[in-house]
Coordinates of C-alpha atoms and ligand atoms in Angstrom, one line a residue:
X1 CA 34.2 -68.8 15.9
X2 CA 36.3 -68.3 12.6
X3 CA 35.3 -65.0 10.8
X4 CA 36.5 -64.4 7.2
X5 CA 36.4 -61.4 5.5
X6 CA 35.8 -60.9 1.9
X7 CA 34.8 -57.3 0.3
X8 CA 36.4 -56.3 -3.2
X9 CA 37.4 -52.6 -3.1
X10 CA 37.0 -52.5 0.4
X11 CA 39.8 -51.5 3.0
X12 CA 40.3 -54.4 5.2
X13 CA 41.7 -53.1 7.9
X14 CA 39.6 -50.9 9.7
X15 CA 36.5 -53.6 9.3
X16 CA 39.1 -56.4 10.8
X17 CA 39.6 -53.6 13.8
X18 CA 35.9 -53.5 14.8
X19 CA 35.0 -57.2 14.4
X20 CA 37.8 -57.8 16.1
X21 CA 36.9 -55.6 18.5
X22 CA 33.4 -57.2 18.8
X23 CA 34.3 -60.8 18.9
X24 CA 38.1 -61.2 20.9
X25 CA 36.9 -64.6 21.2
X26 CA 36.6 -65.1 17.6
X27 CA 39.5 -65.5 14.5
X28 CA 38.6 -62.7 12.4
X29 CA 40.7 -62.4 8.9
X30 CA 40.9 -61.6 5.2
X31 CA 40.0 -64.7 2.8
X32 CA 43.0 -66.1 1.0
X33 CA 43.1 -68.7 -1.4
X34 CA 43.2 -72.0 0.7
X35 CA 42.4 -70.4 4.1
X36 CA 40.4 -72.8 6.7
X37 CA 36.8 -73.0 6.8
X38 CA 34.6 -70.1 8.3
X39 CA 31.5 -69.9 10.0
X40 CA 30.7 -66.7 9.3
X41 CA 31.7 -64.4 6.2
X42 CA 31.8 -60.6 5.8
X43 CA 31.5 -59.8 1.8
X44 CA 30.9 -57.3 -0.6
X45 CA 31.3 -58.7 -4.2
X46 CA 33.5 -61.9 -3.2
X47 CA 34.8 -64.1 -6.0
X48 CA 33.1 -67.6 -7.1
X49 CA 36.4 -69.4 -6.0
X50 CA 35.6 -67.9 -2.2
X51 CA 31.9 -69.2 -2.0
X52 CA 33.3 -73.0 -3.6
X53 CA 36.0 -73.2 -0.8
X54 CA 34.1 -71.4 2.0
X55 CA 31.5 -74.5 2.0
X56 CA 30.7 -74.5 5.9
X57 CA 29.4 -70.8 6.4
X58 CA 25.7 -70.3 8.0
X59 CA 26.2 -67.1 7.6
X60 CA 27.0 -64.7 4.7
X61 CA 26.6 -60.5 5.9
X62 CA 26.7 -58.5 2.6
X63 CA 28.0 -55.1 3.1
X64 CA 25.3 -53.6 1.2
X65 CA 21.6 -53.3 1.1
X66 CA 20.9 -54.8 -2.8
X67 CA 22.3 -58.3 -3.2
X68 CA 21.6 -59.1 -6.9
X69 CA 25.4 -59.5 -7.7
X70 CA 25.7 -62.0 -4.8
X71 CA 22.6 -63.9 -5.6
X72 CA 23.7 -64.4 -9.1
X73 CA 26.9 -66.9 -7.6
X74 CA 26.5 -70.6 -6.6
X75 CA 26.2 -70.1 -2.9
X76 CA 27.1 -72.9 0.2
X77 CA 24.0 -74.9 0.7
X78 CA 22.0 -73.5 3.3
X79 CA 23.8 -70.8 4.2
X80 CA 21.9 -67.5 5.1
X81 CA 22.1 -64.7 2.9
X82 CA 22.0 -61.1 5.6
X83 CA 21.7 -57.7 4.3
X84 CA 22.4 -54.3 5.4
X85 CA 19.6 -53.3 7.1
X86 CA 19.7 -49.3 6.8
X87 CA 22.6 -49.2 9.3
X88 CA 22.9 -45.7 8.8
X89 CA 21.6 -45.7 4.5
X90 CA 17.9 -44.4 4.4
X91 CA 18.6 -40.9 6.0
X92 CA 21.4 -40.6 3.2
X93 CA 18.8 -41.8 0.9
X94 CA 15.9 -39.5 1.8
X95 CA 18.9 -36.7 1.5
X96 CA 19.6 -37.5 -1.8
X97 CA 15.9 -38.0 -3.4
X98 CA 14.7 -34.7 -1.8
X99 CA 18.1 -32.5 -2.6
X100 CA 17.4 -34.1 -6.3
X101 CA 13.6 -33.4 -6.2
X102 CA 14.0 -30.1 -4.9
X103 CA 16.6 -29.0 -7.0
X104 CA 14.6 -30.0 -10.3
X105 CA 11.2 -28.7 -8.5
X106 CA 12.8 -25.2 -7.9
X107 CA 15.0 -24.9 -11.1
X108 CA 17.9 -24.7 -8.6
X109 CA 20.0 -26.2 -11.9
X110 CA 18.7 -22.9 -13.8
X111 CA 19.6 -20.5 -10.8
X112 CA 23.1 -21.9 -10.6
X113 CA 23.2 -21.3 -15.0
X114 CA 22.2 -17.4 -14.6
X115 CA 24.3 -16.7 -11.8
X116 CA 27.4 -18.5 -13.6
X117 CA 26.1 -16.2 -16.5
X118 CA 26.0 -13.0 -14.2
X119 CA 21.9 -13.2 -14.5
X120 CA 19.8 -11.8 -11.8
X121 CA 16.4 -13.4 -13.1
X122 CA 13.2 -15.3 -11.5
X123 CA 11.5 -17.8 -12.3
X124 CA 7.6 -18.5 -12.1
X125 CA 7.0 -20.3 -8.6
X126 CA 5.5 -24.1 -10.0
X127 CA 2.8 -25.8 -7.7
X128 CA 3.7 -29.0 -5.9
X129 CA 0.7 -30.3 -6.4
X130 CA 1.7 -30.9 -10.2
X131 CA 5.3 -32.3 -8.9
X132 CA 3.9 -35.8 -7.6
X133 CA 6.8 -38.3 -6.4
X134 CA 6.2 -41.9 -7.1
X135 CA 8.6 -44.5 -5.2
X136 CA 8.9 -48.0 -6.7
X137 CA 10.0 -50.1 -3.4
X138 CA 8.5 -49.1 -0.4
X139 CA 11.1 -51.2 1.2
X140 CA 13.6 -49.9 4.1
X141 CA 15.0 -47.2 1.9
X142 CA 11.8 -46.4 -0.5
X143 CA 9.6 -45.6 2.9
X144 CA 11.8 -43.8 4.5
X145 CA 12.2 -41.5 1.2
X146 CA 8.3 -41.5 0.6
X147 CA 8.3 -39.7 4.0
X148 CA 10.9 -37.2 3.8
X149 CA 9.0 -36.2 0.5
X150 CA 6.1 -35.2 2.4
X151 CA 7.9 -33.5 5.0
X152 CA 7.9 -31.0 1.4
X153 CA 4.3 -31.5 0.9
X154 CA 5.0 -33.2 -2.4
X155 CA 1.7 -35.2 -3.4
X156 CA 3.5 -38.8 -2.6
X157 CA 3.0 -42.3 -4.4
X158 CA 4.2 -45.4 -3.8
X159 CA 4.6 -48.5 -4.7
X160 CA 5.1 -52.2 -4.1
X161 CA 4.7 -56.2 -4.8
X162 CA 3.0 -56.6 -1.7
X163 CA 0.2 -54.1 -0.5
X164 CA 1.7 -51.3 2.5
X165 CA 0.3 -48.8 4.1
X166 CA 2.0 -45.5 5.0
X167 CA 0.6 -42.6 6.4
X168 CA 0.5 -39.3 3.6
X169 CA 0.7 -41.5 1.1
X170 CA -0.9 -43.4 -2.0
X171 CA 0.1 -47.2 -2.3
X172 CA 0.0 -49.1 -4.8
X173 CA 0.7 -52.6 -5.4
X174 CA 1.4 -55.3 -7.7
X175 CA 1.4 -55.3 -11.6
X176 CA -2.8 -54.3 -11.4
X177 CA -1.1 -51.3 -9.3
X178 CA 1.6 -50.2 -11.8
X179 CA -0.2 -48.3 -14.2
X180 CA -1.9 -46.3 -11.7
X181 CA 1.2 -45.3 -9.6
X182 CA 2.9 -44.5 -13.2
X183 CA 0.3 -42.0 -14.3
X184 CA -0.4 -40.8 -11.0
X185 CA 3.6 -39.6 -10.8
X186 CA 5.5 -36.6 -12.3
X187 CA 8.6 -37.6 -10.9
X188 CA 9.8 -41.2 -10.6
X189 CA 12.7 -42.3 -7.8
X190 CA 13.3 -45.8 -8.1
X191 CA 14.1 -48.3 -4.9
X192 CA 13.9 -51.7 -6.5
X193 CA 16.0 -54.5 -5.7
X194 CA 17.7 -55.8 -8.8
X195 CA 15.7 -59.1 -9.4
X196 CA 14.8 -60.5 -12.6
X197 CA 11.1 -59.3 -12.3
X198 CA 12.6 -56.0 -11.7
X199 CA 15.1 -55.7 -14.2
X200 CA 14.4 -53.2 -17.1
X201 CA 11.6 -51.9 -15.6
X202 CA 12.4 -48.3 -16.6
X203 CA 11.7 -48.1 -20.1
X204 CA 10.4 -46.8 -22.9
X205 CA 6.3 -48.1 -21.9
X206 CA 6.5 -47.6 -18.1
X207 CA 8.6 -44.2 -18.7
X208 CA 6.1 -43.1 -21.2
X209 CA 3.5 -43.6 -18.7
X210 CA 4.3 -40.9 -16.4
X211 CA 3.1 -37.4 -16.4
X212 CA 4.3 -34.6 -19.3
X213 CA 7.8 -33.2 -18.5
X214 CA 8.1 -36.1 -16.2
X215 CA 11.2 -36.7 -14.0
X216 CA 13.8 -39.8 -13.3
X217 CA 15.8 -40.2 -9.9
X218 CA 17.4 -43.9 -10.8
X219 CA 19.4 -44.8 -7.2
X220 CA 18.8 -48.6 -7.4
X221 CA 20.7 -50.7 -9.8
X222 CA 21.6 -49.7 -13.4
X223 CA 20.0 -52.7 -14.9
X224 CA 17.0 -51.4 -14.2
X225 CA 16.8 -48.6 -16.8
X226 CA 16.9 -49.3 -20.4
X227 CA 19.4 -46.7 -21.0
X228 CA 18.5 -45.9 -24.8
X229 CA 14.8 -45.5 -23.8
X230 CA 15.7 -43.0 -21.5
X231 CA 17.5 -40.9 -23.8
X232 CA 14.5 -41.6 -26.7
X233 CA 12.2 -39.8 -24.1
X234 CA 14.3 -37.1 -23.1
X235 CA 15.0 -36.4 -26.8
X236 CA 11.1 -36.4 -27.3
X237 CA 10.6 -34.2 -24.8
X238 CA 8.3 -36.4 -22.5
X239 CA 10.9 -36.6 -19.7
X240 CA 12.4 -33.2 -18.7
X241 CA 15.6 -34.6 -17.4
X242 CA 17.0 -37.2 -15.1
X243 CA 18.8 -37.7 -11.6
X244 CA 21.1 -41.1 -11.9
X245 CA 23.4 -42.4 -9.5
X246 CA 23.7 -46.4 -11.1
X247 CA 25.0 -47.2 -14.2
X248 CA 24.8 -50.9 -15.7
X249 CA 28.4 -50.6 -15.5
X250 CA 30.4 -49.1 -13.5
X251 CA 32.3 -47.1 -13.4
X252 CA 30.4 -45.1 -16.3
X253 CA 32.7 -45.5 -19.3
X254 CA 33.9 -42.3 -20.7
X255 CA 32.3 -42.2 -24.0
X256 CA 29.0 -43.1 -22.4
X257 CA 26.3 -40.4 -23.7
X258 CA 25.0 -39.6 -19.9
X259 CA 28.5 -38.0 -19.3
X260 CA 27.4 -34.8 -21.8
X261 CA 23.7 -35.1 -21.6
X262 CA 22.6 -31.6 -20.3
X263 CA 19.6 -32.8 -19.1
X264 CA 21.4 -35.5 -16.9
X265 CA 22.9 -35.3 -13.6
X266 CA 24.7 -38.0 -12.5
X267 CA 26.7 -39.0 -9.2
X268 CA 29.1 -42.2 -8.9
X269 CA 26.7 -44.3 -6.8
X270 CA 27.3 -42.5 -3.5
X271 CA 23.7 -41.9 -3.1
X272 CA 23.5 -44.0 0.3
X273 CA 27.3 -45.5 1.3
X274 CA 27.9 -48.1 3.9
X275 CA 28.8 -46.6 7.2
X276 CA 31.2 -48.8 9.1
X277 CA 30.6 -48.4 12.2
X278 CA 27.2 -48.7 12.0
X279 CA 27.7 -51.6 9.6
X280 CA 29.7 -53.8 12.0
X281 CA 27.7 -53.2 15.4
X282 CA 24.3 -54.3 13.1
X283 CA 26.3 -57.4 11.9
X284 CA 27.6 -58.0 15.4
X285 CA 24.6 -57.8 16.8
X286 CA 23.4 -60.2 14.3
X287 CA 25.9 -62.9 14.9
X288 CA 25.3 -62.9 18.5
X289 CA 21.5 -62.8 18.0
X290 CA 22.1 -66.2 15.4
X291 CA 24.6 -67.6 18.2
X292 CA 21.6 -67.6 21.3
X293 CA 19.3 -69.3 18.3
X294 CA 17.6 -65.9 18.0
X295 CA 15.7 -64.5 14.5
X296 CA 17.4 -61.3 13.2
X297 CA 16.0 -59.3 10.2
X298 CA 17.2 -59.0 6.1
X299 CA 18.0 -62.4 5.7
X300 CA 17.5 -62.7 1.9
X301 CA 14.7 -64.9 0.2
X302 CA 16.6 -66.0 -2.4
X303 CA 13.6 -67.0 -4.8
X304 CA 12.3 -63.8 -4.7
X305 CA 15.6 -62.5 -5.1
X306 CA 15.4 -59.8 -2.0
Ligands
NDP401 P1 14.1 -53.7 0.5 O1 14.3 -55.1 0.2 O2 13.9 -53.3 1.9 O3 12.7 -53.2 -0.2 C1 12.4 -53.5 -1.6 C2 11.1 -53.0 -1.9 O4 10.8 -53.2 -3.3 C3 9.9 -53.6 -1.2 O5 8.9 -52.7 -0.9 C4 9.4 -54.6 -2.2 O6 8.0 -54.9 -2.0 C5 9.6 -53.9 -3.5 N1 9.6 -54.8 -4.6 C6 10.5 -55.9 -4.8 N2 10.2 -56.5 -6.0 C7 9.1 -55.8 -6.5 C8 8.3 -56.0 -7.6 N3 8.6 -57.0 -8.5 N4 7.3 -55.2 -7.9 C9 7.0 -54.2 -7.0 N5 7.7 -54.0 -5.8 C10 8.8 -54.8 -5.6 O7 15.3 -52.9 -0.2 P2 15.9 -51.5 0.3 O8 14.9 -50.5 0.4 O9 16.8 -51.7 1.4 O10 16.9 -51.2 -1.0 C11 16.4 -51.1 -2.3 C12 17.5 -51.2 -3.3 O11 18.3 -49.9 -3.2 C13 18.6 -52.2 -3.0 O12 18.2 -53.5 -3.5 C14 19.8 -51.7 -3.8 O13 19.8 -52.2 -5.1 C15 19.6 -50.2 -3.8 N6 20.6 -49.5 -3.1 C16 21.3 -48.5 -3.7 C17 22.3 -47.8 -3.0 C18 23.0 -46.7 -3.7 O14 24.0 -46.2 -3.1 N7 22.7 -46.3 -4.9 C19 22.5 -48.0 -1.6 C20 21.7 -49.0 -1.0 C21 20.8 -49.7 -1.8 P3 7.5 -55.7 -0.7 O15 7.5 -54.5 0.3 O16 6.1 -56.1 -1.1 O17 8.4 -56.8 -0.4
OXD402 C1 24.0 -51.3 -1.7 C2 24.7 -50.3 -2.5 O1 23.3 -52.1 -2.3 O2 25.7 -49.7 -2.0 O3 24.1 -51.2 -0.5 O4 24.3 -50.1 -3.7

């Protein structure tokens, strides 16, 4: 078996190590220009001119969980499209959404202030019950997020395109579903795949539909938030601030107004990162599982772009 290995800002070498490790059988390498045909590839981001030559692959194991940028190439006919399948992302996930929900719930951002100020002040204890959490995606990382939520008691909604049932909490589905979940939620933490059903779904209408003082935690893709919108709402008042961790490009550029905005805090899209290890024994044991003829889970439907 010929693996080749294709991930844009990606060190090589430790990956190489561990598939190699995996498969001695197997050639394992980085892509160059030129280089023979593969079965299987290993990518993250991989240039058109990779997918035109690599034209014999079954098998293409995105390093990641969303694979909008990869969808969007011209792709080796029939090849299967794999995604990261947690492999170590949802606990990092439910970390993130609850620190972020937690530290807005509590005023945690207003504690840190005074103290930096020498204050010794309290605020009013709020009531959960007017903090509800709605999660678009109820997908690997949007369950396991809905459930850490209500580990806190946090009045949980979710939603997705197909109906789901999860114990503790409120689904809702499809487009008849939307406006429901929306007003139903104080504080919104997106989990969408990028798709173009998906895209700008944060905006202006669907923001303004959430509670008063309403609450953004954007850790999807940054296409999915109209940016301005966001700001329009903040300005008004409706939204009282917003968690963001995914920019519509990336890396933010400097004179971008989320940099300053005092009512957003924003991360460099760290919220879940890809764990090698994990990574490469859930993509080993997926090439194995393909080689015996077996099924394996998050191959990609590319139609409906997940
Ligand atoms: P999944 O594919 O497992 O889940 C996607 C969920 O979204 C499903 O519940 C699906 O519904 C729902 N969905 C898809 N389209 C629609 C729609 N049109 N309307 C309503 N619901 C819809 O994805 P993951 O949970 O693994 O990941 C979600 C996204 O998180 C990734 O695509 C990626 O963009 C992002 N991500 C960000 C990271 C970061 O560090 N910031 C790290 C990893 C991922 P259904 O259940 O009915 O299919
Ligand atoms: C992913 C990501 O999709 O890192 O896995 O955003």
């Amino acid at each position: 078996m010929n693996i080749t290995f294709c991930c844009t800002d990606t060190k090589a070498e430790p990956w190489l190590a561990g598939l190699r490790a995996a498969f001695p059988e197997a050639t394992v390498d980085v892509w160059q220009p030129g280089a023979a045909q593969a079965d299987v590839a290993v990518v993250w981001a991989p240039p058109q001119r990779f997918l035109d030559e690599q034209q014999a692959l079954k098998a293409l194991f995105n390093i990641g969980a969303g694979v909008d940028a990869l969808l969007k190439l011209r792709l080796p006919p029939g090849v299967r499209v794999v995604r990261l399948d947690d492999a170590g992302m949802s606990v990092q996930m439910a970390e993130y959404v609850c620190h972020a929900v937690i530290r807005h719930f509590r005023e945690f951002d207003g504690y840190e202030a005074d103290v930096k100020a020498g204050k010794w002040s309290y605020r009013k204890p709020r009531d959960r019950k007017d903090f509800a959490v709605g999660v678009m995606g109820l997908g690997v990382l949007g369950e396991r997020v809905a459930r850490a939520l209500r580990v806190f008691d946090f009045p949980v909604h979710g939603w997705s395109r197909t109906p789901k049932a999860i114990e503790g909490v409120f689904t809702h589905s499809g487009e008849v579903g939307l406006e429901t979940f929306l007003s139903a939620s104080r504080v919104l933490v997106n989990l969408l795949p990028l798709t173009p059903d998906t895209q700008d779904i944060l905006n202006r209408q669907t923001l303004g539909r959430l509670q008063p003082g309403g609450y953004l935690i954007n850790v999807a893709r940054g296409a999915h938030l109209v940016d301005a919108d966001l700001l329009a709402l903040l300005d008004s008042g409706h939204l009282a601030g917003a968690t963001l961790d995914v920019f519509r490009t990336e890396p933010l550029p400097p004179e971008h107004p989320f940099w300053q905005h005092p009512q957003i805090t924003l991360t460099p899209h760290t919220s879940a990162r890809t764990l090698r290890d994990e990574s490469i024994a859930q993509i080993a044991g997926k090439i194995r599982a393909l080689e015996a003829g077996q099924p394996i889970a998050g191959v990609v439907d590319a139609i409906r772009g997940y």
